Coordinates of C-alpha atoms in Angstrom, one line a residue:
M1 CA -39.6 27.1 -25.7
K2 CA -40.3 24.0 -27.8
P3 CA -37.7 23.2 -30.5
K4 CA -38.7 23.8 -34.1
K5 CA -40.1 20.9 -36.0
I6 CA -38.3 20.0 -39.2
L7 CA -39.5 17.6 -41.9
H8 CA -36.4 16.2 -43.7
V9 CA -37.4 15.0 -47.2
T10 CA -34.8 13.2 -49.3
R11 CA -34.4 10.6 -52.0
N12 CA -30.8 10.3 -51.0
F13 CA -30.2 8.5 -47.7
P14 CA -28.7 5.2 -46.6
P15 CA -29.0 2.3 -47.3
L16 CA -28.4 3.9 -50.7
I17 CA -24.7 4.6 -51.2
G18 CA -23.0 7.8 -52.5
G19 CA -21.8 11.3 -51.6
M20 CA -25.4 12.8 -51.5
E21 CA -26.5 9.9 -49.3
K22 CA -23.6 10.5 -46.9
L23 CA -24.3 14.2 -46.8
N24 CA -28.1 13.7 -46.1
F25 CA -27.2 11.2 -43.4
N26 CA -25.1 13.8 -41.6
I27 CA -27.6 16.6 -42.3
F28 CA -30.2 14.4 -40.5
H29 CA -27.9 14.1 -37.4
A30 CA -27.2 17.8 -37.5
L31 CA -30.9 18.6 -37.6
N32 CA -31.7 16.0 -34.9
S33 CA -29.3 17.6 -32.5
H34 CA -31.3 20.9 -32.3
F35 CA -34.7 20.3 -33.7
E36 CA -37.6 17.8 -33.5
V37 CA -37.2 15.9 -36.8
S38 CA -39.4 13.7 -38.9
V39 CA -38.1 12.0 -42.0
S40 CA -39.5 11.2 -45.4
G41 CA -36.9 9.0 -47.1
P42 CA -36.2 6.0 -49.3
T43 CA -37.2 2.4 -48.5
G44 CA -35.0 1.0 -45.7
S45 CA -33.9 4.5 -44.4
S46 CA -35.7 4.1 -41.1
S47 CA -33.0 1.6 -39.9
F48 CA -30.4 4.5 -40.3
H49 CA -32.3 7.1 -38.2
K50 CA -34.0 7.0 -34.8
V51 CA -37.2 9.1 -35.1
S52 CA -40.7 8.0 -34.4
S53 CA -42.3 10.0 -37.2
F54 CA -41.3 8.9 -40.7
V55 CA -42.5 7.5 -44.0
E56 CA -40.6 5.5 -46.6
F57 CA -41.0 5.4 -50.4
P58 CA -39.3 3.6 -53.2
S59 CA -36.5 5.5 -54.9
A60 CA -37.2 3.9 -58.3
P61 CA -38.7 3.9 -60.9
L62 CA -38.8 7.6 -61.1
W63 CA -42.5 8.1 -61.7
F64 CA -43.4 5.9 -58.8
Y65 CA -41.0 7.7 -56.5
L66 CA -42.5 11.0 -57.4
I67 CA -46.1 9.9 -56.7
S68 CA -45.3 7.9 -53.6
S69 CA -43.0 10.4 -52.0
L70 CA -45.5 13.2 -52.7
L71 CA -48.5 11.4 -51.1
K72 CA -46.7 10.0 -48.2
T73 CA -44.8 13.2 -47.4
L74 CA -48.0 15.2 -47.5
R75 CA -49.6 12.8 -45.0
L76 CA -46.6 13.1 -42.7
A77 CA -46.6 16.9 -42.9
R78 CA -50.3 17.0 -42.1
S79 CA -49.7 14.9 -39.0
E80 CA -46.5 16.6 -37.8
R81 CA -47.1 20.3 -38.8
P82 CA -43.4 21.2 -39.3
N83 CA -42.0 24.7 -39.0
I84 CA -39.4 23.9 -41.7
V85 CA -39.5 21.5 -44.6
F86 CA -35.9 20.6 -45.6
C87 CA -35.3 19.1 -49.0
G88 CA -32.1 17.1 -49.3
S89 CA -31.8 17.8 -53.1
G90 CA -33.8 19.3 -56.0
A91 CA -35.3 15.8 -56.6
A92 CA -37.3 16.1 -53.3
I93 CA -38.8 19.5 -54.1
L94 CA -42.2 18.2 -55.4
A95 CA -43.0 16.6 -52.1
G96 CA -41.3 19.3 -50.1
Y97 CA -42.9 22.3 -51.8
F98 CA -46.5 21.0 -51.4
S99 CA -45.9 19.9 -47.8
A100 CA -44.6 23.4 -47.0
K101 CA -47.7 24.9 -48.7
L102 CA -50.0 22.6 -46.8
T103 CA -48.6 23.4 -43.4
G104 CA -47.3 27.0 -43.8
A105 CA -43.8 25.9 -43.1
K106 CA -40.6 27.5 -44.4
L107 CA -39.1 25.7 -47.4
V108 CA -35.3 25.0 -47.5
C109 CA -33.6 23.1 -50.3
Y110 CA -30.0 21.9 -50.6
L111 CA -28.6 22.1 -54.1
H112 CA -25.7 20.0 -55.5
G113 CA -25.1 21.4 -59.0
L114 CA -26.7 18.8 -61.2
D115 CA -30.1 19.5 -59.8
I116 CA -29.9 22.9 -61.3
V117 CA -28.7 22.0 -64.8
A118 CA -30.2 18.5 -65.2
K119 CA -31.2 18.2 -68.9
S120 CA -34.8 17.2 -68.6
I121 CA -37.6 19.3 -70.0
V122 CA -40.0 18.1 -67.2
Y123 CA -37.5 18.9 -64.5
Q124 CA -36.7 22.3 -65.9
L125 CA -40.4 23.2 -66.4
I126 CA -41.7 21.9 -63.1
F127 CA -39.0 21.3 -60.5
I128 CA -36.8 24.4 -61.1
P129 CA -39.7 26.9 -60.6
L130 CA -40.6 25.1 -57.4
I131 CA -37.0 25.2 -56.1
K132 CA -36.9 29.0 -56.8
K133 CA -39.9 29.4 -54.4
S134 CA -37.7 28.1 -51.5
D135 CA -37.3 30.5 -48.6
L136 CA -33.7 29.4 -48.3
L137 CA -31.3 27.7 -50.8
L138 CA -28.2 26.0 -49.5
V139 CA -25.6 25.2 -52.2
N140 CA -22.5 23.0 -51.9
S141 CA -19.9 25.2 -53.6
R142 CA -19.2 28.6 -55.2
H143 CA -19.7 27.0 -58.6
T144 CA -23.2 25.7 -57.7
C145 CA -23.9 29.2 -56.4
N146 CA -23.0 30.7 -59.8
L147 CA -25.1 28.1 -61.6
A148 CA -28.1 29.1 -59.4
L149 CA -27.5 32.8 -60.1
R150 CA -27.3 32.2 -63.9
A151 CA -30.5 30.2 -63.7
G152 CA -32.3 33.2 -62.2
F153 CA -32.4 32.2 -58.5
D154 CA -32.7 35.0 -55.9
S155 CA -29.2 35.8 -54.6
G156 CA -30.6 36.9 -51.3
R157 CA -31.9 33.4 -50.5
I158 CA -28.6 31.6 -51.3
K159 CA -26.1 30.4 -48.7
I160 CA -22.9 28.4 -49.5
L161 CA -22.5 25.4 -47.2
S162 CA -20.0 22.8 -48.4
P163 CA -20.3 19.1 -47.3
G164 CA -18.1 18.0 -44.4
T165 CA -15.9 15.0 -43.4
F166 CA -14.7 13.1 -40.4
I167 CA -11.0 13.2 -39.5
P168 CA -10.3 9.5 -38.8
E169 CA -8.0 8.1 -36.2
H170 CA -4.6 7.7 -37.8
T171 CA -3.2 5.4 -35.1
D172 CA -4.8 2.4 -36.9
S173 CA -3.9 3.4 -40.4
L174 CA -0.9 1.0 -40.8
H175 CA -3.1 -2.0 -39.9
L176 CA -5.9 -0.9 -42.2
K177 CA -3.4 -0.4 -45.0
R178 CA -1.8 -3.8 -44.6
S179 CA -5.2 -5.5 -44.5
F180 CA -6.5 -3.7 -47.6
C181 CA -3.3 -4.4 -49.6
K182 CA -3.3 -8.0 -48.6
K183 CA -7.0 -8.5 -49.4
Y184 CA -6.7 -7.0 -52.9
K185 CA -3.1 -8.2 -53.6
L186 CA -1.6 -4.7 -53.7
Q187 CA 1.4 -5.3 -51.4
D188 CA 4.4 -3.3 -52.5
V189 CA 2.4 -2.0 -55.5
P190 CA 2.0 1.8 -55.8
F191 CA -1.6 2.7 -56.8
L192 CA -3.7 5.6 -57.7
L193 CA -7.2 5.9 -56.5
I194 CA -10.5 7.0 -58.1
A195 CA -13.5 6.8 -55.8
G196 CA -17.1 7.6 -56.3
R197 CA -20.0 6.8 -58.6
I198 CA -18.9 5.7 -62.1
T199 CA -20.4 8.3 -64.5
K200 CA -19.2 9.8 -67.8
R201 CA -18.6 13.0 -65.9
K202 CA -15.9 11.4 -63.8
G203 CA -13.6 11.1 -66.8
I204 CA -12.3 7.6 -65.9
E205 CA -12.0 6.3 -69.5
E206 CA -10.3 9.5 -70.7
F207 CA -7.8 9.3 -67.8
I208 CA -6.9 5.7 -68.6
V209 CA -6.4 6.6 -72.3
H210 CA -4.5 9.8 -72.0
V211 CA -2.7 9.4 -68.6
M212 CA -2.6 5.9 -67.3
Q213 CA -1.3 4.3 -70.5
K214 CA 1.7 6.7 -70.5
L215 CA 2.3 6.3 -66.7
V216 CA 2.5 2.5 -67.1
S217 CA 5.1 2.8 -69.8
Q218 CA 7.4 4.4 -67.2
H219 CA 6.1 2.5 -64.1
P220 CA 4.9 -0.9 -65.3
E221 CA 3.9 -1.9 -61.7
L222 CA 1.6 1.2 -61.2
T223 CA -2.1 0.3 -60.6
L224 CA -5.3 2.3 -60.8
V225 CA -7.9 1.2 -58.3
V226 CA -11.5 2.3 -59.0
I227 CA -13.9 2.1 -56.1
G228 CA -17.6 2.7 -56.8
D229 CA -20.3 1.6 -59.2
E230 CA -22.8 3.2 -61.6
A231 CA -25.4 5.6 -60.4
L232 CA -28.5 3.7 -61.7
Q233 CA -31.0 5.6 -59.5
A234 CA -29.7 9.1 -60.1
I235 CA -31.5 11.9 -61.9
K236 CA -29.1 11.4 -64.8
Q237 CA -28.8 7.7 -65.7
H238 CA -25.3 6.2 -66.4
D239 CA -25.8 2.5 -67.1
G240 CA -23.2 1.1 -69.5
V241 CA -20.4 3.5 -68.6
K242 CA -18.4 0.9 -66.5
E243 CA -18.7 -1.8 -69.2
K244 CA -17.3 0.7 -71.8
I245 CA -14.4 1.5 -69.5
V246 CA -13.6 -2.1 -69.0
Q247 CA -13.6 -2.8 -72.7
R248 CA -11.2 0.1 -73.2
V249 CA -8.9 -1.2 -70.5
Y250 CA -8.7 -4.6 -72.3
A251 CA -8.2 -3.0 -75.7
L252 CA -5.2 -1.1 -74.3
G253 CA -3.8 -4.2 -72.6
L254 CA -4.0 -2.6 -69.2
Q255 CA -6.1 -5.3 -67.5
D256 CA -3.2 -5.9 -65.0
N257 CA -3.0 -2.2 -64.1
V258 CA -6.6 -1.2 -63.6
R259 CA -8.7 -2.8 -60.8
F260 CA -12.4 -2.3 -60.3
L261 CA -13.5 -3.0 -56.7
G262 CA -17.1 -2.0 -57.0
G263 CA -19.0 -0.5 -54.1
V264 CA -17.3 -1.0 -50.7
D265 CA -18.1 -0.2 -47.1
D266 CA -16.8 2.9 -45.3
Q267 CA -14.0 1.0 -43.5
T268 CA -12.7 -0.4 -46.8
L269 CA -12.8 3.0 -48.4
S270 CA -11.0 4.5 -45.5
A271 CA -8.3 1.8 -45.8
A272 CA -8.0 2.6 -49.5
F273 CA -7.4 6.3 -48.7
F274 CA -4.7 5.3 -46.2
S275 CA -3.1 3.0 -48.8
A276 CA -3.1 4.9 -52.1
K277 CA -0.3 7.1 -53.4
M278 CA -2.7 9.8 -54.7
L279 CA -6.4 10.4 -55.4
V280 CA -7.0 11.3 -59.0
F281 CA -10.1 13.4 -60.0
P282 CA -10.1 13.8 -63.8
V283 CA -13.6 15.3 -64.0
L284 CA -14.8 16.3 -67.4
D285 CA -16.2 19.8 -68.1
L286 CA -19.8 18.9 -69.3
A287 CA -22.5 21.5 -69.7
N288 CA -25.4 19.5 -68.4
D289 CA -23.6 17.1 -66.0
V290 CA -21.5 19.1 -63.4
E291 CA -19.4 18.1 -60.5
G292 CA -21.0 20.2 -57.8
F293 CA -18.3 19.9 -55.2
G294 CA -15.9 17.0 -54.9
M295 CA -16.6 15.5 -51.5
V296 CA -14.2 12.6 -52.1
A297 CA -11.2 14.9 -52.3
I298 CA -12.1 16.3 -48.8
E299 CA -12.4 12.7 -47.4
A300 CA -9.0 11.8 -49.0
A301 CA -7.4 14.9 -47.4
A302 CA -8.8 13.8 -44.0
H303 CA -6.8 10.6 -44.4
G304 CA -3.7 12.5 -45.3
L305 CA -4.0 11.6 -49.0
C306 CA -3.3 14.3 -51.6
S307 CA -5.4 14.8 -54.8
V308 CA -4.8 15.9 -58.4
G309 CA -7.9 17.0 -60.3
F310 CA -9.1 19.1 -63.1
S311 CA -10.3 22.6 -62.1
V312 CA -13.9 21.9 -63.1
G313 CA -17.2 22.7 -61.4
G314 CA -16.9 22.8 -57.6
V315 CA -13.6 20.9 -57.5
P316 CA -11.6 24.0 -56.7
D317 CA -13.5 24.3 -53.4
A318 CA -12.5 20.8 -52.5
I319 CA -8.7 20.8 -53.4
S320 CA -6.3 23.4 -52.0
T321 CA -3.2 23.9 -54.1
E322 CA -1.5 25.1 -51.0
K323 CA -2.4 22.2 -48.7
S324 CA -4.1 19.2 -50.3
G325 CA -3.2 18.8 -53.9
W326 CA -3.0 20.1 -57.4
L327 CA -5.5 21.7 -59.8
V328 CA -5.0 21.2 -63.5
E329 CA -6.8 23.1 -66.3
P330 CA -9.5 20.9 -67.9
G331 CA -8.2 18.5 -70.5
H332 CA -4.5 19.1 -69.8
Y333 CA -3.7 15.4 -69.4
D334 CA 0.0 15.8 -69.9
E335 CA 0.2 18.2 -67.0
M336 CA -1.8 15.8 -64.8
R337 CA 0.6 13.0 -65.8
D338 CA 3.6 15.2 -64.9
V339 CA 2.1 15.9 -61.5
I340 CA 1.6 12.2 -60.8
L341 CA 5.1 11.3 -62.1
D342 CA 6.6 13.8 -59.7
K343 CA 4.6 12.3 -56.9
L344 CA 5.9 8.8 -57.8
K345 CA 9.5 9.9 -57.4
V346 CA 11.2 8.4 -54.3
N347 CA 12.7 11.7 -53.3
S348 CA 9.8 14.0 -54.4
L349 CA 10.1 17.3 -52.5
D350 CA 6.4 18.0 -52.1
K351 CA 5.3 21.0 -50.1
I352 CA 2.0 19.1 -49.7
T353 CA 2.2 16.5 -47.0
S354 CA -0.1 14.3 -45.0
E355 CA -0.2 16.9 -42.3
T356 CA -1.1 19.8 -44.7
C357 CA -3.9 17.6 -46.2
I358 CA -5.4 16.9 -42.8
D359 CA -5.1 20.5 -41.8
F360 CA -7.1 21.5 -44.9
A361 CA -9.7 18.8 -44.1
R362 CA -10.2 20.2 -40.6
E363 CA -11.9 23.2 -42.2
F364 CA -14.7 20.9 -43.3
E365 CA -15.2 18.8 -40.2
W366 CA -18.9 17.7 -39.8
K367 CA -18.9 19.5 -36.4
K368 CA -18.3 22.8 -38.2
F369 CA -20.9 21.9 -40.9
N370 CA -23.4 21.2 -38.2
E371 CA -22.8 24.5 -36.4
K372 CA -23.2 26.5 -39.7
L373 CA -26.3 24.6 -40.6
Y374 CA -27.9 25.2 -37.3
A375 CA -27.0 28.9 -37.4
V376 CA -28.4 29.5 -40.9
L377 CA -31.6 27.6 -40.2
N378 CA -32.1 29.3 -36.9
E379 CA -31.4 32.8 -38.2
E380 CA -32.8 32.7 -41.8
T381 CA -36.1 30.9 -41.3
V382 CA -37.5 32.5 -38.2

């Protein structure tokens, strides 16, 4: 029997950088292992996948992306006649929905949280009704599932499938740590890590004001390393956030204690995970800008790095208080500070260790994600 044909439509794919891009990259590989896949993705994406049938479209400006992706995806769908059209996010539903209608294919959409609550009249009036017509909705966390139910999505079509991670080889961790610390002049300096797109939702400025300032008063050598840049091509624009944070850092006199490294490659990020004392995840509880999951906390755990984060959105699915870190009630900055101070103690008696973090991360290995994705697509869309 011939394998099913799947058309993977996504605005989020390498060479673009981010958690959704990493997720869709791995979704593609999972699909390509079992199905005959064609791809409709952003400009440059063809160099990151090996399929003969694909189209590319610009990811910005938004209006041009919508028109170009719709027309090019329809043309590809007409040619390939897929059995399933898989949308990598809500932003791809316009091209995905009409391609499925054109070919009679089943429609599957993966939702991340923000693509349910995005505060855009056009998005809510056009995109959300189309997403609701999907035959199968995959969501990245329990929180995103609840958002979908509150928005009126059919519960019978929803399946929770959290993003995965790779468990890196730890034999080379010492070398990576030494190289990273030497390159960024962090030798013998304990540092906290924030990694991901710089948005208001991430709560970086608030963490610096309410936590970092007090930590430095007790540990003058402590450094906060921020890896990532603004998400200028996201549904929700965030330009200017980083500049405001930098201004705040200088106003507080913390310029020697806060380092912005910008976007980095995967090897550098891996080295940062191996080198940091703790990942901090001070996400804000914003009504129309939610943290759907918290993929970076899973990646940190895979490196044996513990996390402390606010119990917001899908973060509780990504941090285990038994194995990989600490969850703090939103806005309780003093409690977050106390957790970090305890971690900085030389003889801290943590029940959470590198081994328990890795053990937790194993539950999210990409291999298991791939198996679950294949099972749900094979069973639910026949």
